[in-house]
PDB file of C-alpha atoms and ligand atoms in Angstrom:
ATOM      1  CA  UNK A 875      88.288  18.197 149.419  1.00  0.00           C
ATOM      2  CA  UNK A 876      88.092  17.417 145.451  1.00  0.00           C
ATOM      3  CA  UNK A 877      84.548  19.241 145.552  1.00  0.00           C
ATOM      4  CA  UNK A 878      86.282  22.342 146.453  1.00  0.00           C
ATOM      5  CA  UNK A 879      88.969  22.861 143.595  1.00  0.00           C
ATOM      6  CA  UNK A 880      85.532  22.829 141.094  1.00  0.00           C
ATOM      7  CA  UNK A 881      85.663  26.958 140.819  1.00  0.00           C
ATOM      8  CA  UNK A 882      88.956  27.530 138.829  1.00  0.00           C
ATOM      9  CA  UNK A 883      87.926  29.404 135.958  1.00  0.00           C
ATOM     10  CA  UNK A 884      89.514  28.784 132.092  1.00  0.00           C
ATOM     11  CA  UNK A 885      89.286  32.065 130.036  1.00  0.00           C
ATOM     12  CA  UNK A 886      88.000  29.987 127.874  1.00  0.00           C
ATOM     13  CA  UNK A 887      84.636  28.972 129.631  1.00  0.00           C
ATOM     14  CA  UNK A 888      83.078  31.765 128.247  1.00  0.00           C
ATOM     15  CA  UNK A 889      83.283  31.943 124.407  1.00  0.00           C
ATOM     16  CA  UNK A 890      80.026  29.518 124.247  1.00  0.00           C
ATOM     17  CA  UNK A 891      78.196  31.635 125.490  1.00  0.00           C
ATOM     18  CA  UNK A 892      78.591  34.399 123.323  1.00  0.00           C
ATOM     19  CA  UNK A 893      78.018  32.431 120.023  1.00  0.00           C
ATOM     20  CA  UNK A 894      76.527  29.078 121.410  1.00  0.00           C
ATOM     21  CA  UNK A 895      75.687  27.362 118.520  1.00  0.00           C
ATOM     22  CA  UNK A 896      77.966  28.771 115.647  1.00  0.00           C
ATOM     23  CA  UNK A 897      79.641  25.377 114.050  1.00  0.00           C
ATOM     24  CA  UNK A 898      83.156  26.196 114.825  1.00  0.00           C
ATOM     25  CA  UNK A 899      81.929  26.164 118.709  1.00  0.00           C
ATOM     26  CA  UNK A 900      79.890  23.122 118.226  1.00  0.00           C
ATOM     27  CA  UNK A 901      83.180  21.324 117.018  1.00  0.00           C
ATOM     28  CA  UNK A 902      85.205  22.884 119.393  1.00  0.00           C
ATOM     29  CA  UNK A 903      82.559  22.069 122.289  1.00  0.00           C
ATOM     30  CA  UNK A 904      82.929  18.195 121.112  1.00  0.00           C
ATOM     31  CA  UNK A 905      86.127  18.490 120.967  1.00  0.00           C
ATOM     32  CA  UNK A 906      86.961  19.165 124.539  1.00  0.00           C
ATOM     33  CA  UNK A 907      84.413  17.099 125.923  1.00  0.00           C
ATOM     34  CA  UNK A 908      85.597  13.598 124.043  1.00  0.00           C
ATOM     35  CA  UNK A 909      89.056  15.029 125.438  1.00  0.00           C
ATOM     36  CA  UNK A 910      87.932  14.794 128.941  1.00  0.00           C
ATOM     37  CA  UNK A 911      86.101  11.953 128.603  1.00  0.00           C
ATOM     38  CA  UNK A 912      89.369  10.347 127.140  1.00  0.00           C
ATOM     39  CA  UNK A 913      91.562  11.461 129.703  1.00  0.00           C
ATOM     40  CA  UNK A 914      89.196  10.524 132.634  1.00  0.00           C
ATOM     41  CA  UNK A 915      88.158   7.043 131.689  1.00  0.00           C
ATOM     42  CA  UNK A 916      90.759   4.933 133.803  1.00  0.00           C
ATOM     43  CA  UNK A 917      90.871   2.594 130.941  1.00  0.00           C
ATOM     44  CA  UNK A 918      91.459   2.269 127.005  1.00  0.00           C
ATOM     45  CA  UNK A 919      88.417   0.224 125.329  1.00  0.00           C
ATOM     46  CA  UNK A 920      91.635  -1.957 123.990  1.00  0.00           C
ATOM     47  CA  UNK A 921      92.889  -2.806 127.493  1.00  0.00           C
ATOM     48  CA  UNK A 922      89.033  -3.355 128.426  1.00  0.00           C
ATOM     49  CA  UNK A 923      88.858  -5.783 125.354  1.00  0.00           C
ATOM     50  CA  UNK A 924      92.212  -7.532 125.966  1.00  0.00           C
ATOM     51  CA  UNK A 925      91.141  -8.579 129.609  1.00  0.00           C
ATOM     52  CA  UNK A 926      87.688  -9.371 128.312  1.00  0.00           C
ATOM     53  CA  UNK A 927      87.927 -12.854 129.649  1.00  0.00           C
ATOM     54  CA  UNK A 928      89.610 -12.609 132.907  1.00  0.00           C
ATOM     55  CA  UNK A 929      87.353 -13.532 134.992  1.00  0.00           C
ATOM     56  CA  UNK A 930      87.111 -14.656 138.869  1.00  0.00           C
ATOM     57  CA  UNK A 931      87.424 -17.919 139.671  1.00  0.00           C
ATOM     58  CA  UNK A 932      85.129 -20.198 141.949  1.00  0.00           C
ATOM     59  CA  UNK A 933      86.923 -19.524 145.000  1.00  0.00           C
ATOM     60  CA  UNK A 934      87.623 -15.719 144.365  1.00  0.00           C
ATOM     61  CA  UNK A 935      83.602 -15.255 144.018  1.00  0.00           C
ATOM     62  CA  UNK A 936      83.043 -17.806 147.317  1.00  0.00           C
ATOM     63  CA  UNK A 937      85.264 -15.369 149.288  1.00  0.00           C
ATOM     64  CA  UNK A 938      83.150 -12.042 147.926  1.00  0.00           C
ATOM     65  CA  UNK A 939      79.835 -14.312 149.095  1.00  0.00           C
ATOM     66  CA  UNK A 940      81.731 -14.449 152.400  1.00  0.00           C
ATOM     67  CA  UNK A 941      82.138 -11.216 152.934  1.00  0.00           C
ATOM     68  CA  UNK A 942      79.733  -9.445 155.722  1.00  0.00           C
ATOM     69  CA  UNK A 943      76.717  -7.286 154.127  1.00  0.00           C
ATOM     70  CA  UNK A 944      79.082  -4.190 156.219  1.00  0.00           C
ATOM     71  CA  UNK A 945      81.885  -5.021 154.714  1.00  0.00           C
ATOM     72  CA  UNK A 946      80.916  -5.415 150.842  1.00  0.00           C
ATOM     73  CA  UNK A 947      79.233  -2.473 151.170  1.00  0.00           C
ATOM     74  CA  UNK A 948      82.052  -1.035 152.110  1.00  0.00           C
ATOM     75  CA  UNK A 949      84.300  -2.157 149.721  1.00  0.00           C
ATOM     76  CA  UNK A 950      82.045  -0.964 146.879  1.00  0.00           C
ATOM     77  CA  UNK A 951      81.386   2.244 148.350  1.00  0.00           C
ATOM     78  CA  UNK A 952      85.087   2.449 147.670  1.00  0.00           C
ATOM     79  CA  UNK A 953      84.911   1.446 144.156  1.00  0.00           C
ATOM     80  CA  UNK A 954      82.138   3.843 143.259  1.00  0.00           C
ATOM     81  CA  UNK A 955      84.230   6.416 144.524  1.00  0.00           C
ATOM     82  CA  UNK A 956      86.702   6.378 142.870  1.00  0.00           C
ATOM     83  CA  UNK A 957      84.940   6.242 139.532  1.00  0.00           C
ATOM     84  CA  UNK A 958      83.069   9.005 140.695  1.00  0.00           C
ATOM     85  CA  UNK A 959      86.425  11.121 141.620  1.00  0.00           C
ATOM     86  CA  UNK A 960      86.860  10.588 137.862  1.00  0.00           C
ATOM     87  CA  UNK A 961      83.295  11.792 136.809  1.00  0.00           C
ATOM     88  CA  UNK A 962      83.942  15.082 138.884  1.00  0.00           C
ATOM     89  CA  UNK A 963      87.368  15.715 136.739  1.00  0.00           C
ATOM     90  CA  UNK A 964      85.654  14.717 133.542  1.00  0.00           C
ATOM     91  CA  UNK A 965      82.875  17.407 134.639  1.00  0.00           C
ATOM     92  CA  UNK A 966      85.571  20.520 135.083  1.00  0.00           C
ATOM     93  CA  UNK A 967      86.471  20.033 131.694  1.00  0.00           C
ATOM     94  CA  UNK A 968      83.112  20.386 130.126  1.00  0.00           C
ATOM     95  CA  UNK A 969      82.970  24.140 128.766  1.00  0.00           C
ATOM     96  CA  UNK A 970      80.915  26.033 130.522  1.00  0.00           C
ATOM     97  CA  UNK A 971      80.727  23.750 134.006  1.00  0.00           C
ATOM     98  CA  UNK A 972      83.447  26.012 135.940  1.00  0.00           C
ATOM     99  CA  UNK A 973      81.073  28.785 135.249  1.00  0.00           C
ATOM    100  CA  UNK A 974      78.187  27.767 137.416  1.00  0.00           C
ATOM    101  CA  UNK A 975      78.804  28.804 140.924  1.00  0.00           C
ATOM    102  CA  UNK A 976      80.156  26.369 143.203  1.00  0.00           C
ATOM    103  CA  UNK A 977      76.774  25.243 144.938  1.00  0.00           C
ATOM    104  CA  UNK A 978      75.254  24.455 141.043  1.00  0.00           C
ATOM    105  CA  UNK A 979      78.372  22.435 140.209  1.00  0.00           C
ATOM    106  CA  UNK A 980      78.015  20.419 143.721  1.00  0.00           C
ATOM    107  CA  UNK A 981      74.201  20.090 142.820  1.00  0.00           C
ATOM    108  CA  UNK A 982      74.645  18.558 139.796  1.00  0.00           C
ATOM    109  CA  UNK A 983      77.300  16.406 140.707  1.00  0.00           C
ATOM    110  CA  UNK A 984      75.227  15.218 143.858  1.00  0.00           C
ATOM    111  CA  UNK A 985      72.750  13.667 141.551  1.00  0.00           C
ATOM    112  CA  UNK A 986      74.464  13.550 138.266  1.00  0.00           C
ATOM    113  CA  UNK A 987      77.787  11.448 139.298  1.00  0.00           C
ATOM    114  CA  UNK A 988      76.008   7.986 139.652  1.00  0.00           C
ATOM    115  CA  UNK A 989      74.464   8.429 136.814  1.00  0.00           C
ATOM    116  CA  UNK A 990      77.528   9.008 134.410  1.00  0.00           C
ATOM    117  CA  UNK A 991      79.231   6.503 136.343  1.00  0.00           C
ATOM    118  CA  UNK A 992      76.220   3.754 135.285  1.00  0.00           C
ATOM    119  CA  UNK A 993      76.851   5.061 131.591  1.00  0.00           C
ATOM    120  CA  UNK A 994      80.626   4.589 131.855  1.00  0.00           C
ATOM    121  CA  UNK A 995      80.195   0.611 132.892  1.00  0.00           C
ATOM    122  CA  UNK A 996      78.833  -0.327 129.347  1.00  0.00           C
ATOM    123  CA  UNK A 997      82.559   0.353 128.456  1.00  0.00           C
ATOM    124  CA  UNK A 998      84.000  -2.121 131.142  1.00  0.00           C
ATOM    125  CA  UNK A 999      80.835  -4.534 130.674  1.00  0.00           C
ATOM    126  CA  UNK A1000      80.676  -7.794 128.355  1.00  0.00           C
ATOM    127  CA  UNK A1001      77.612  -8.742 127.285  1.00  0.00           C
ATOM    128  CA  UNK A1002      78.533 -12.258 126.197  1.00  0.00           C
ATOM    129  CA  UNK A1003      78.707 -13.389 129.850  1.00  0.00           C
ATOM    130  CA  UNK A1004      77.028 -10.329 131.652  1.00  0.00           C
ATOM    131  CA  UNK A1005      80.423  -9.652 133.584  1.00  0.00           C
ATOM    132  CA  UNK A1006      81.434  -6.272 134.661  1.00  0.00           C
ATOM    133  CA  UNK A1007      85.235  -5.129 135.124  1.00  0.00           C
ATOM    134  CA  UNK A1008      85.501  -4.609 139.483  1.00  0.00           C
ATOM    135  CA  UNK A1009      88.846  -4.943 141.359  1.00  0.00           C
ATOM    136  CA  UNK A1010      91.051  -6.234 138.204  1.00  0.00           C
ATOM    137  CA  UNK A1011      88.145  -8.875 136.936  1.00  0.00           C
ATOM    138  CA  UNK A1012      85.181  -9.568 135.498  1.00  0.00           C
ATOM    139  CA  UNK A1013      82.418 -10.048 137.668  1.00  0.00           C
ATOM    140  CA  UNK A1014      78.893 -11.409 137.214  1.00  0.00           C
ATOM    141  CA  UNK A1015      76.103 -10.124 140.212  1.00  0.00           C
ATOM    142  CA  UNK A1016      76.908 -13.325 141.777  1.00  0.00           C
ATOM    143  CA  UNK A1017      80.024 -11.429 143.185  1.00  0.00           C
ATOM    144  CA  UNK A1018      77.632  -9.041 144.465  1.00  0.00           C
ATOM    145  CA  UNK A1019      75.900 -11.057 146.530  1.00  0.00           C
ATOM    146  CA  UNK A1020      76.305 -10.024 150.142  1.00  0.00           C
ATOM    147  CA  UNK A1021      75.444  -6.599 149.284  1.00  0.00           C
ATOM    148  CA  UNK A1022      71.826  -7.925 150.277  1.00  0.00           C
ATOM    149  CA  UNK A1023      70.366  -5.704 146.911  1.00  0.00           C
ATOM    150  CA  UNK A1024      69.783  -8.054 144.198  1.00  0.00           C
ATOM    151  CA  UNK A1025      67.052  -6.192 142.527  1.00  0.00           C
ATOM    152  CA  UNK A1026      69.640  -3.138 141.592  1.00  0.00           C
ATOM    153  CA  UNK A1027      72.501  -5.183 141.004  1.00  0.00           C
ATOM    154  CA  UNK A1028      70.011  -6.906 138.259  1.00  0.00           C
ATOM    155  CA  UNK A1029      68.659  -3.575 137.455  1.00  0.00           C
ATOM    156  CA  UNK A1030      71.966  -2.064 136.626  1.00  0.00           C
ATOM    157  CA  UNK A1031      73.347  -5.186 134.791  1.00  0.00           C
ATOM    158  CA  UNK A1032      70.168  -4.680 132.986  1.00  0.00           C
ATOM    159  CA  UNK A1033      70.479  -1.139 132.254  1.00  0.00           C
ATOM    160  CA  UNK A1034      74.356  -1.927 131.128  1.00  0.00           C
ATOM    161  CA  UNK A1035      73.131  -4.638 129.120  1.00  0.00           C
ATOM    162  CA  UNK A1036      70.786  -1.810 127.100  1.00  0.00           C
ATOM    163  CA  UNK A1037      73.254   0.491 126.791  1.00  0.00           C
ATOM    164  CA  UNK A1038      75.847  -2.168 125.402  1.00  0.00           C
ATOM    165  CA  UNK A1039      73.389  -2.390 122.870  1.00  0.00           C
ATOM    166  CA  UNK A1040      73.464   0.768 121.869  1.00  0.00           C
ATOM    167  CA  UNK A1041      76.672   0.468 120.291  1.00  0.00           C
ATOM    168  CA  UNK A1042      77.908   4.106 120.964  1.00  0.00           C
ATOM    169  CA  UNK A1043      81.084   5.677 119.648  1.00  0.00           C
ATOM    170  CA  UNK A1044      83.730   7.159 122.334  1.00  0.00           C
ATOM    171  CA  UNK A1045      82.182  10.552 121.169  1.00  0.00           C
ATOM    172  CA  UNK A1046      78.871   9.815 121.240  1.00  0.00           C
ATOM    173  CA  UNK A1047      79.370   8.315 124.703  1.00  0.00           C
ATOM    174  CA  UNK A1048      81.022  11.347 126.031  1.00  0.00           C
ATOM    175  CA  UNK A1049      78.501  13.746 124.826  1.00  0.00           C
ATOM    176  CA  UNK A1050      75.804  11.568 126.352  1.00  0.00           C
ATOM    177  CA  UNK A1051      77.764  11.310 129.539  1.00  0.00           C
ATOM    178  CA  UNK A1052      78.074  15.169 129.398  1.00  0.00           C
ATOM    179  CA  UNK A1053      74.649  15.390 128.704  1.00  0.00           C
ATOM    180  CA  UNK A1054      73.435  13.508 131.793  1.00  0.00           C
ATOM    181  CA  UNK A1055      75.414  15.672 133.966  1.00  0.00           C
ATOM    182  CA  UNK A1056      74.518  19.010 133.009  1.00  0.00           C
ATOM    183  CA  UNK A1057      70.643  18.651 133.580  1.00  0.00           C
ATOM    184  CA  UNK A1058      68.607  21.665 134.800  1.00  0.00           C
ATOM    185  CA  UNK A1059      66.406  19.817 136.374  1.00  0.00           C
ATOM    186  CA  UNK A1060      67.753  18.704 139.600  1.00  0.00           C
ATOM    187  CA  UNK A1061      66.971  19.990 142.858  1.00  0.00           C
ATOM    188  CA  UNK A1062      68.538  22.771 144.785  1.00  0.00           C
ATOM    189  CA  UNK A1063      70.223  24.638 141.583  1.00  0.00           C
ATOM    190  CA  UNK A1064      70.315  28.584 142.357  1.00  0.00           C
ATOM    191  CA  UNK A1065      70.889  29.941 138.389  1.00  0.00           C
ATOM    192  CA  UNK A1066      68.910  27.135 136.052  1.00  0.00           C
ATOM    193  CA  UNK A1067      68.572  29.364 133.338  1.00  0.00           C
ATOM    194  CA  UNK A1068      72.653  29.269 133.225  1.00  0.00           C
ATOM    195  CA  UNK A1069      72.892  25.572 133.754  1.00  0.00           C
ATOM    196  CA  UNK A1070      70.058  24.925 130.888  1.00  0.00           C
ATOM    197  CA  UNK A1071      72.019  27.050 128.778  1.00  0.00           C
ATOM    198  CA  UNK A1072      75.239  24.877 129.082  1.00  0.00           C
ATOM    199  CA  UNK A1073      72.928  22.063 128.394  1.00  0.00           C
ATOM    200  CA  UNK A1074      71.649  23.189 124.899  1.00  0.00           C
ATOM    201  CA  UNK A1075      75.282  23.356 123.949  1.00  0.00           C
ATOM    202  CA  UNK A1076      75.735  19.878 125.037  1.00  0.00           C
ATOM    203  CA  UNK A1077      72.363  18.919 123.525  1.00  0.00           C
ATOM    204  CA  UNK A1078      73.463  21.059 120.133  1.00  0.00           C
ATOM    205  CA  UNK A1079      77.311  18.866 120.430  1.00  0.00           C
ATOM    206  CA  UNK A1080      75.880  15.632 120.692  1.00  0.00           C
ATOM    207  CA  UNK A1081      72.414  16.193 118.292  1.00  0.00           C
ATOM    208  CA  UNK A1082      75.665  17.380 115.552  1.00  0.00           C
ATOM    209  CA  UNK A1083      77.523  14.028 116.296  1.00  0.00           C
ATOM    210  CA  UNK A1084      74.599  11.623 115.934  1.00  0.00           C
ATOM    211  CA  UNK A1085      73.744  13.469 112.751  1.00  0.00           C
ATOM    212  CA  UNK A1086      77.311  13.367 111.319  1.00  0.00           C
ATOM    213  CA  UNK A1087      77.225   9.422 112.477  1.00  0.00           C
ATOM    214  CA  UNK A1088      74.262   9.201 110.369  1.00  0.00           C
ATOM    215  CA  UNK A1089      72.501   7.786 113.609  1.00  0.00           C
ATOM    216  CA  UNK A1090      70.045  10.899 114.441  1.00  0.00           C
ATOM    217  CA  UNK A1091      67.234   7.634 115.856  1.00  0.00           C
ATOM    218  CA  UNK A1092      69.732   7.372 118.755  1.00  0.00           C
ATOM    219  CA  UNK A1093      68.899  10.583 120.411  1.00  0.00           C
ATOM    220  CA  UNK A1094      65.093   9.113 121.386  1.00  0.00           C
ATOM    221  CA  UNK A1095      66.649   6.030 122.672  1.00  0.00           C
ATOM    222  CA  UNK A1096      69.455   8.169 125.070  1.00  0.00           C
ATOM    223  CA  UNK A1097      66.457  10.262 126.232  1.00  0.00           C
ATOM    224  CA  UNK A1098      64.577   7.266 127.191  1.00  0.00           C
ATOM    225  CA  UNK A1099      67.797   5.875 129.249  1.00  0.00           C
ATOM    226  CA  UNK A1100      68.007   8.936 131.129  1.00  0.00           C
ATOM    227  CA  UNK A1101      64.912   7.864 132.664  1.00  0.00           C
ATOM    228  CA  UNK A1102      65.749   4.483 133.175  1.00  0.00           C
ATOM    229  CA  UNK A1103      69.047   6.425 135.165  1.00  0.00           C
ATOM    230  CA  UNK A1104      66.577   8.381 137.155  1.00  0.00           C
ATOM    231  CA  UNK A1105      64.944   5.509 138.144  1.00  0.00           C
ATOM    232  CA  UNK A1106      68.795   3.450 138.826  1.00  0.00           C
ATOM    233  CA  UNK A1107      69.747   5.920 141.680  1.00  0.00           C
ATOM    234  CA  UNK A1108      66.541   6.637 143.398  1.00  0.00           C
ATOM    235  CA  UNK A1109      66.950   3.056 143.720  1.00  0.00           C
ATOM    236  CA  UNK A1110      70.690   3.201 144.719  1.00  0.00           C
ATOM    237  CA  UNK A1111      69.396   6.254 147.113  1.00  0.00           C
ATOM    238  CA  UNK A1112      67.111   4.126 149.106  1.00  0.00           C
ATOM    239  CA  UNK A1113      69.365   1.002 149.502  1.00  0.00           C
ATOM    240  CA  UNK A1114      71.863   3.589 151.196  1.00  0.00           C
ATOM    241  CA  UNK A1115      68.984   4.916 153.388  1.00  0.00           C
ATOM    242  CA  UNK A1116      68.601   1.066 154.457  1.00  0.00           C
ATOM    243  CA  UNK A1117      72.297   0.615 154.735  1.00  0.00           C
ATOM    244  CA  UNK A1118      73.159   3.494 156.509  1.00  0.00           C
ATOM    245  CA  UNK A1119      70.009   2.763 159.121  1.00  0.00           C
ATOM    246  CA  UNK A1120      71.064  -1.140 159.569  1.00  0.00           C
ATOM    247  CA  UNK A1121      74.821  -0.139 160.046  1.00  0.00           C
ATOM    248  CA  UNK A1122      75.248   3.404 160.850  1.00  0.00           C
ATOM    249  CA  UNK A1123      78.841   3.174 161.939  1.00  0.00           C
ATOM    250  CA  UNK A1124      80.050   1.805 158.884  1.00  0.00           C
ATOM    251  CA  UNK A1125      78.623   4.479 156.854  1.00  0.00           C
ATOM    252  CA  UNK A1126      79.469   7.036 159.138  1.00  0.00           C
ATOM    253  CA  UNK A1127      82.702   6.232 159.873  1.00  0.00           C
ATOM    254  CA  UNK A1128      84.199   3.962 156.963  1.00  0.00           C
ATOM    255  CA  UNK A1129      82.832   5.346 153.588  1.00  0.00           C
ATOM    256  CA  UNK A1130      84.839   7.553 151.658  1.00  0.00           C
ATOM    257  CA  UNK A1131      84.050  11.349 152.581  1.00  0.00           C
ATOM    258  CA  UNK A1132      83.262  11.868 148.939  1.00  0.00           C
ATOM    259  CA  UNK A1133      80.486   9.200 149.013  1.00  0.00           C
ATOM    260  CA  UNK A1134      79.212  10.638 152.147  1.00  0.00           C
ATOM    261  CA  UNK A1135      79.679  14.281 150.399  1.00  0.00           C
ATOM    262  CA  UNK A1136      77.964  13.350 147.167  1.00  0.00           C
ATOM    263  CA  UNK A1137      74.464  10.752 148.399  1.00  0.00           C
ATOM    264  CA  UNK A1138      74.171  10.784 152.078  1.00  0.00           C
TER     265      UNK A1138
HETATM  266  C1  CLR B1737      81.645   1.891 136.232  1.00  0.00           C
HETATM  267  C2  CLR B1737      82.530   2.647 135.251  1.00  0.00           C
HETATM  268  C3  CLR B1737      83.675   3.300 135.994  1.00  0.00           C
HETATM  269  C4  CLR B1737      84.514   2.207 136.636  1.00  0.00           C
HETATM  270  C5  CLR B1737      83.658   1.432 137.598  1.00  0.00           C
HETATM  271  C6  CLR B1737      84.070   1.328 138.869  1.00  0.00           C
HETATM  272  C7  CLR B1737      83.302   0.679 139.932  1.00  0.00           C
HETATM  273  C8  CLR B1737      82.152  -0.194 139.441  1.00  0.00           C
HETATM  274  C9  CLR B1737      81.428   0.530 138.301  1.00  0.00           C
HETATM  275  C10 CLR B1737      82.370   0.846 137.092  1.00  0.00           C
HETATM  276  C11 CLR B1737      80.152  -0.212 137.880  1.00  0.00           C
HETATM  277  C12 CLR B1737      79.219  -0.537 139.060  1.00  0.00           C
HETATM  278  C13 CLR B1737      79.940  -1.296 140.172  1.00  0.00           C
HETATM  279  C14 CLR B1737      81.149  -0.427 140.575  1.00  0.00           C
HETATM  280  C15 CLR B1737      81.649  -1.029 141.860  1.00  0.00           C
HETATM  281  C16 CLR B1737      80.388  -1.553 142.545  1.00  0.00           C
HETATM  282  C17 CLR B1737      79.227  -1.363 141.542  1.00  0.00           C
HETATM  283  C18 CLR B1737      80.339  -2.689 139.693  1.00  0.00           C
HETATM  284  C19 CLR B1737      82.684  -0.378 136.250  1.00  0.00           C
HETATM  285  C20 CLR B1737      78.140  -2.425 141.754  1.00  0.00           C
HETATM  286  C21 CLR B1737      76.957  -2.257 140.823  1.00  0.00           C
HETATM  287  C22 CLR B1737      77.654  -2.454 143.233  1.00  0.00           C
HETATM  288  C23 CLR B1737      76.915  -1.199 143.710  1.00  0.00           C
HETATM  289  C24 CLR B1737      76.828  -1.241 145.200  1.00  0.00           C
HETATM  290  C25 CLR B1737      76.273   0.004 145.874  1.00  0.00           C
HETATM  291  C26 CLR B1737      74.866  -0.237 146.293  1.00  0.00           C
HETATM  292  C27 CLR B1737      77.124   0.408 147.059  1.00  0.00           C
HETATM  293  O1  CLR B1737      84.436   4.144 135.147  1.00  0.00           O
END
C-alpha cells in the first residue's frame, strides 16, 4: 500500500533535468536531499548520542536467546520494516525519483532499501562497544542470536563498524544514501538512461559536498562500500530463501506485506 502513493508528481521534479549540473541546482539538489534525509531519520544524532549507553541487560539479552529462530525472525522482519517504510519516504523526496515510472521506482527500492537502511545504522551504531540501537537499546549480535545467521549479523556489524569510521557529515551521509538508491544498474529497470541521469545529479551533489568538505579521498572509499552493500544483501537474500523454505508459514503469513513486497 505505501509502494503505491510513489507516483505523485512535484512540479518541481523536473527543473534538473533541464540544467542538471548548473551550481544553483547542485545546491538546491543537496538541499532537498539532506532535507529528506533529516526528516526521515526516526532519530536526532543527539538523542542517538544521549542513549549511547543504554544498553540491555543480562536477562533482557537471555530472553532474545530464548526466543524461537520463527519468532526472532519475525520480530526483525518487523524492525527492518519499518526502517525501510522510512527509506521509501526519504526516496520520494529525492528530485527527480517521482519521475521514473512506477515499476523503476519499485525496482530500485526492491534492491536499494536494504542497502540505505545498512548505511543509516552507522548513525544508531557505537563503535566503542559494537552495539546497535534495536527496540529502545543497544544491542551487541549476541541479541541476535536465534536468528541462526551469525555470519551476516558479523558481516553487517562489520560493515557498520567501516562506515563509523568514515566519519561522514549528515550531508555527506544523505547524498551517499541517495546515491545508493538511485543506481542504474539493478535488474528489471524499463528507462535506465532516465534513472542514470538522476544518478549523475546525485553523483554531481555529493562529488560538490566532499569537495566543499575538503574530503574529495572519500568518494573512492563510498564506491568501494557500495560493493561491500552488494555483497550485505545477496547475503541477507539467501538467509530469507533459507528462512522462508524452513518456515514457510511464518514468512507467508506473519511478515509485514512490505517485506514480502520489497525481497521475497
Ligand atoms: C538501521 C537504521 C534504521 C533504524 C534501524 C532499524 C532496525 C535495525 C537497523 C537500524 C539495523 C539492522 C538491524 C535492524 C533490526 C534487525 C537488524 C539491527 C538500526 C539486524 C541486523 C538483524 C537482521 C535480521 C534479518 C536477517 C531478518 O534507520
Amino acid at each position: 500500500q505505501d509502494l503505491m502513493t510513489l507516483h505523485s508528481y512535484s512540479p518541481l521534479d523536473g527543473l534538473y533535468n533541464h540544467y542538471p549540473h548548473s551550481l544553483r541546482n547542485i545546491d538546491e539538489l543537496c538541499a532537498s536531499v539532506v532535507r529528506s534525509h533529516r526528516e526521515t531519520s526516526q532519530y536526532r544524532l543527539e538523542e542517538l548520542q544521549a542513549l549511547r549507553w543504554k544498553v540491555f541487560s543480562r536477562e533482557e539479552i537471555q530472553a532474545y536467546q530464548s526466543k524461537t529462530v520463527d519468532e526472532m525472525w519475525q520480530h526483525c522482519a518487523v524492525r527492518l520494516t519499518d526502517a525501510v517504510q522510512y527509506v521509501v519516504e526519504f526516496a520520494k523526496h529525492i528530485p527527480g525519483f517521482r519521475m521514473l515510472s512506477q515499476n523503476d521506482q519499485i525496482a530500485l527500492l526492491k534492491t536499494g532499501s536494504m542497502e540505505v537502511v545498512l548505511v543509516r545504522m552507522c548513525r544508531f551504531f557505537n563503535t566503542e562497544n559494537n552495539t546497535v540501537f534495536f527496540d529502545g537499546k543497544f544491542a551487541g549480535t549476541e541479541v541476535f542470536k536465534s536468528l541462526a545467521c551469525g555470519d551476516l549479523i558479523a558481516a553487517v556489524f562489520d560493515f557498520a563498524h567501516g562506515m563509523c569510521a568514515l566519519k561522514l557529515t549528515e550531508q555527506q551521509l544523505a547524498l551517499f544514501s541517495a546515491l545508493v538508491l538511485i543506481n542504474a544498474d539493478r535488474p528489471s529497470l524499463e528507462d535506465r538512461v532516465r534513472v542514470q541521469r538522476v544518478h549523475r545529479s546525485v553523483e554531481v551533489g555529493l562529488t560538490h559536498i566532499l569537495h566543499r568538505d575538503n574530503h574529495d579521498s572519500l568518494l573512492h572509499k563510498l564506491y568501494q562500500k557500495m560493493a561491500v552493500l552488494r555483497s550485505l544483501c545477496s547475503l541477507h537474500m539467501e538467509k530469507l530463501r533459507w528462512f522462508s523454505q524452513r518456515y514457510p508459514l511464518t514468512a507467508h503469513s506473519l511478515f509485514p506485506p512490505l517485506y514480502k513486497e520489497l525481497f521475497a
